[in-house]
Amino acid sequence: EPSDTPADIPQLLLGSCSDDNLICIQDLSSITPSTTPTLKSHQTLRGHTARITDIDWNPHNYKQIVSSSYDGTAQVWDVESGAGVSSFRGHAGRVFSVRWSHTKLDCVFSGSDEFTVRQWRISDNAEKIPPKVNPLAPPNKSGNNRKKKRGAKKNVVISENKVEVVSESDKANTWRKSQPSQEES
């Protein structure tokens, strides 16, 4: 169990997550009141296959962080190596929140959109990283749940009397604004 003395904590770290399926760990230790703040990237944690909704630092081990994701998993990470420590896959829905237990050293709680909160023990879990394919994504036409290629890009042109949607294949759909009725005039 690591101690909390300043000599044992090598850096001041900030974690952030977003829709890009990544967790960015920034090193803030070089920021002082007399310098211009500059963030130094410490580690990028990769493995989730959908939006990351929450992160929480381990209060017992400053080198670990847990994340929750729309891919239906909660994931414990080693911040120094970037490796997955434990992947919890028991939810049937998107996982919105995660918290470390403050009383049990290897316990994590996660909550999902299926209206459940689950308790996980890292020592009881064999999975280390999230699945490569999002298990909650609906299957596409080929029967798997890998991302579909996006369709043709569309541009919308709006003028005073019409709205025109033009795709890359030069097909156009036009909606013309109707003439105002006498009641509107």
Coordinates of C-alpha atoms in Angstrom, one line a residue:
E1 CA 0.0 0.0 0.0
P2 CA 1.6 3.3 -1.1
S3 CA 1.9 6.1 1.4
D4 CA 0.7 9.6 0.8
T5 CA 3.9 11.5 1.6
P6 CA 4.9 14.0 -1.0
A7 CA 8.2 12.2 -1.6
D8 CA 6.3 9.1 -2.6
I9 CA 4.1 10.9 -5.1
P10 CA 6.3 11.7 -8.2
Q11 CA 3.8 13.9 -10.1
L12 CA 0.7 15.9 -9.8
L13 CA -1.6 14.3 -12.4
L14 CA -4.9 15.3 -14.0
G15 CA -7.1 12.9 -15.8
S16 CA -9.8 13.8 -18.4
C17 CA -12.1 11.7 -20.6
S18 CA -14.5 12.5 -23.5
D19 CA -16.3 11.2 -26.5
D20 CA -13.1 10.2 -28.3
N21 CA -12.8 6.9 -26.2
L22 CA -9.5 8.1 -24.7
I23 CA -8.4 9.0 -21.2
C24 CA -5.7 11.7 -21.2
I25 CA -3.4 12.0 -18.2
Q26 CA -1.7 15.4 -17.9
D27 CA 1.3 16.1 -15.7
L28 CA 0.8 19.4 -13.8
S29 CA 3.9 19.2 -11.6
S30 CA 5.8 21.8 -13.6
I31 CA 3.1 24.5 -13.1
T32 CA 4.1 27.1 -10.5
P33 CA 2.5 30.5 -9.7
S34 CA 5.3 32.3 -11.5
T35 CA 5.1 30.3 -14.8
T36 CA 2.6 30.2 -17.6
P37 CA 0.6 27.0 -17.2
T38 CA 1.5 24.4 -19.8
L39 CA 0.1 20.9 -19.8
K40 CA 2.6 18.1 -20.3
S41 CA 1.1 14.9 -21.6
H42 CA 1.9 12.0 -19.3
Q43 CA -0.1 9.1 -20.7
T44 CA -3.0 8.3 -23.0
L45 CA -5.1 5.3 -22.0
R46 CA -6.7 3.5 -25.0
G47 CA -9.1 0.5 -25.0
H48 CA -12.7 1.6 -24.6
T49 CA -14.7 1.2 -27.8
A50 CA -17.3 4.0 -27.0
R51 CA -17.7 7.3 -25.2
I52 CA -16.1 7.4 -21.8
T53 CA -18.5 8.8 -19.2
D54 CA -16.6 9.0 -15.9
I55 CA -13.2 8.5 -14.3
D56 CA -12.1 8.2 -10.6
W57 CA -8.6 8.0 -9.1
N58 CA -7.9 5.2 -6.7
P59 CA -7.7 6.7 -3.2
H60 CA -5.4 3.8 -2.1
N61 CA -3.0 3.7 -5.1
Y62 CA -2.3 7.0 -7.0
K63 CA -1.1 5.0 -10.0
Q64 CA -4.6 3.6 -10.8
I65 CA -7.7 5.2 -12.3
V66 CA -11.0 3.6 -13.1
S67 CA -13.2 4.6 -16.1
S68 CA -16.8 3.9 -17.2
S69 CA -18.0 3.8 -20.8
Y70 CA -20.9 3.5 -23.2
D71 CA -19.3 0.2 -24.3
G72 CA -20.8 -1.4 -21.1
T73 CA -17.6 -1.7 -19.2
A74 CA -15.8 -0.3 -16.2
Q75 CA -12.0 -0.4 -16.6
V76 CA -9.1 -0.1 -14.1
W77 CA -5.9 1.3 -15.6
D78 CA -2.3 1.5 -14.5
V79 CA -1.5 5.2 -15.2
E80 CA 2.3 4.7 -15.4
S81 CA 2.3 1.9 -18.0
G82 CA -1.0 2.6 -19.7
A83 CA -2.0 -1.0 -19.3
G84 CA -5.4 -2.4 -18.4
V85 CA -5.5 -3.9 -14.9
S86 CA -9.1 -5.1 -14.8
S87 CA -12.1 -4.9 -17.1
F88 CA -15.6 -5.3 -15.6
R89 CA -18.2 -6.5 -18.2
G90 CA -21.3 -7.5 -16.3
H91 CA -23.6 -4.6 -17.2
A92 CA -26.3 -5.0 -19.9
G93 CA -26.3 -1.3 -20.6
R94 CA -24.1 1.8 -20.9
V95 CA -22.0 2.4 -17.7
F96 CA -22.4 6.1 -16.6
S97 CA -20.4 6.3 -13.4
V98 CA -17.6 4.6 -11.4
R99 CA -16.3 5.1 -7.9
W100 CA -13.5 3.4 -5.8
S101 CA -14.5 2.2 -2.4
H102 CA -12.8 4.3 0.3
T103 CA -12.9 1.3 2.7
K104 CA -12.1 -1.7 0.6
L105 CA -8.7 -1.6 -1.2
D106 CA -9.6 -3.5 -4.4
C107 CA -13.3 -2.6 -4.7
V108 CA -15.0 -0.5 -7.5
F109 CA -18.6 0.4 -7.9
S110 CA -20.3 1.1 -11.2
G111 CA -23.7 2.4 -12.2
S112 CA -25.4 1.9 -15.6
D113 CA -28.5 2.9 -17.6
E114 CA -30.1 -0.4 -16.6
F115 CA -30.7 1.1 -13.2
T116 CA -28.2 -1.1 -11.4
V117 CA -25.1 -0.4 -9.3
R118 CA -22.6 -3.2 -9.2
Q119 CA -19.7 -3.9 -6.9
W120 CA -16.5 -5.4 -8.4
R121 CA -13.4 -6.8 -6.8
I122 CA -10.2 -6.4 -8.9
S123 CA -8.7 -9.6 -7.3
D124 CA -11.7 -11.7 -8.5
N125 CA -11.5 -10.6 -12.1
A126 CA -9.5 -12.3 -14.9
E127 CA -10.3 -9.8 -17.7
K128 CA -7.6 -7.1 -18.1
I129 CA -8.8 -4.9 -21.0
P130 CA -12.2 -4.0 -22.6
P131 CA -13.4 -6.1 -25.5
K132 CA -12.1 -5.0 -28.9
V133 CA -15.7 -4.7 -30.3
N134 CA -18.4 -2.9 -28.4
P135 CA -20.7 -5.6 -27.0
L136 CA -23.6 -3.2 -26.7
A137 CA -23.5 -1.9 -30.3
P138 CA -26.4 -3.2 -32.5
P139 CA -25.3 -5.6 -35.3
N140 CA -24.9 -4.0 -38.8
K141 CA -26.1 -5.6 -42.0
S142 CA -23.2 -8.0 -42.1
G143 CA -24.1 -9.4 -38.7
N144 CA -21.3 -7.9 -36.7
N145 CA -21.2 -4.8 -34.5
R146 CA -18.2 -3.1 -36.0
K147 CA -18.6 0.5 -37.0
K148 CA -20.3 1.1 -40.3
K149 CA -18.7 3.3 -42.9
R150 CA -20.3 6.6 -43.0
G151 CA -22.5 7.5 -46.0
A152 CA -21.8 10.2 -48.5
K153 CA -21.2 13.7 -47.1
K154 CA -24.0 16.1 -47.6
N155 CA -24.0 19.8 -47.9
V156 CA -27.0 21.9 -47.1
V157 CA -27.5 25.1 -49.1
I158 CA -30.0 27.6 -47.7
S159 CA -31.3 30.6 -49.6
E160 CA -34.3 32.8 -49.1
N161 CA -36.7 30.7 -51.1
K162 CA -35.3 27.1 -50.9
V163 CA -33.3 24.6 -48.9
E164 CA -31.2 22.3 -51.0
V165 CA -29.4 19.1 -49.7
V166 CA -26.6 18.0 -52.1
S167 CA -24.7 14.8 -51.6
E168 CA -21.3 13.9 -53.1
S169 CA -23.0 11.9 -55.8
D170 CA -24.6 15.2 -57.1
K171 CA -28.1 14.0 -56.3
A172 CA -30.1 16.9 -55.0
N173 CA -33.3 17.2 -53.1
T174 CA -34.9 20.6 -53.0
W175 CA -37.6 22.0 -50.8
R176 CA -39.1 25.2 -52.0
K177 CA -40.6 27.6 -49.5
S178 CA -44.3 28.0 -50.2
Q179 CA -45.6 31.4 -51.0
P180 CA -47.0 33.2 -48.0
S181 CA -50.8 33.0 -47.6
Q182 CA -52.8 36.1 -47.6
E183 CA -53.3 35.7 -43.8
E184 CA -49.5 35.9 -43.3
S185 CA -49.1 39.0 -45.5

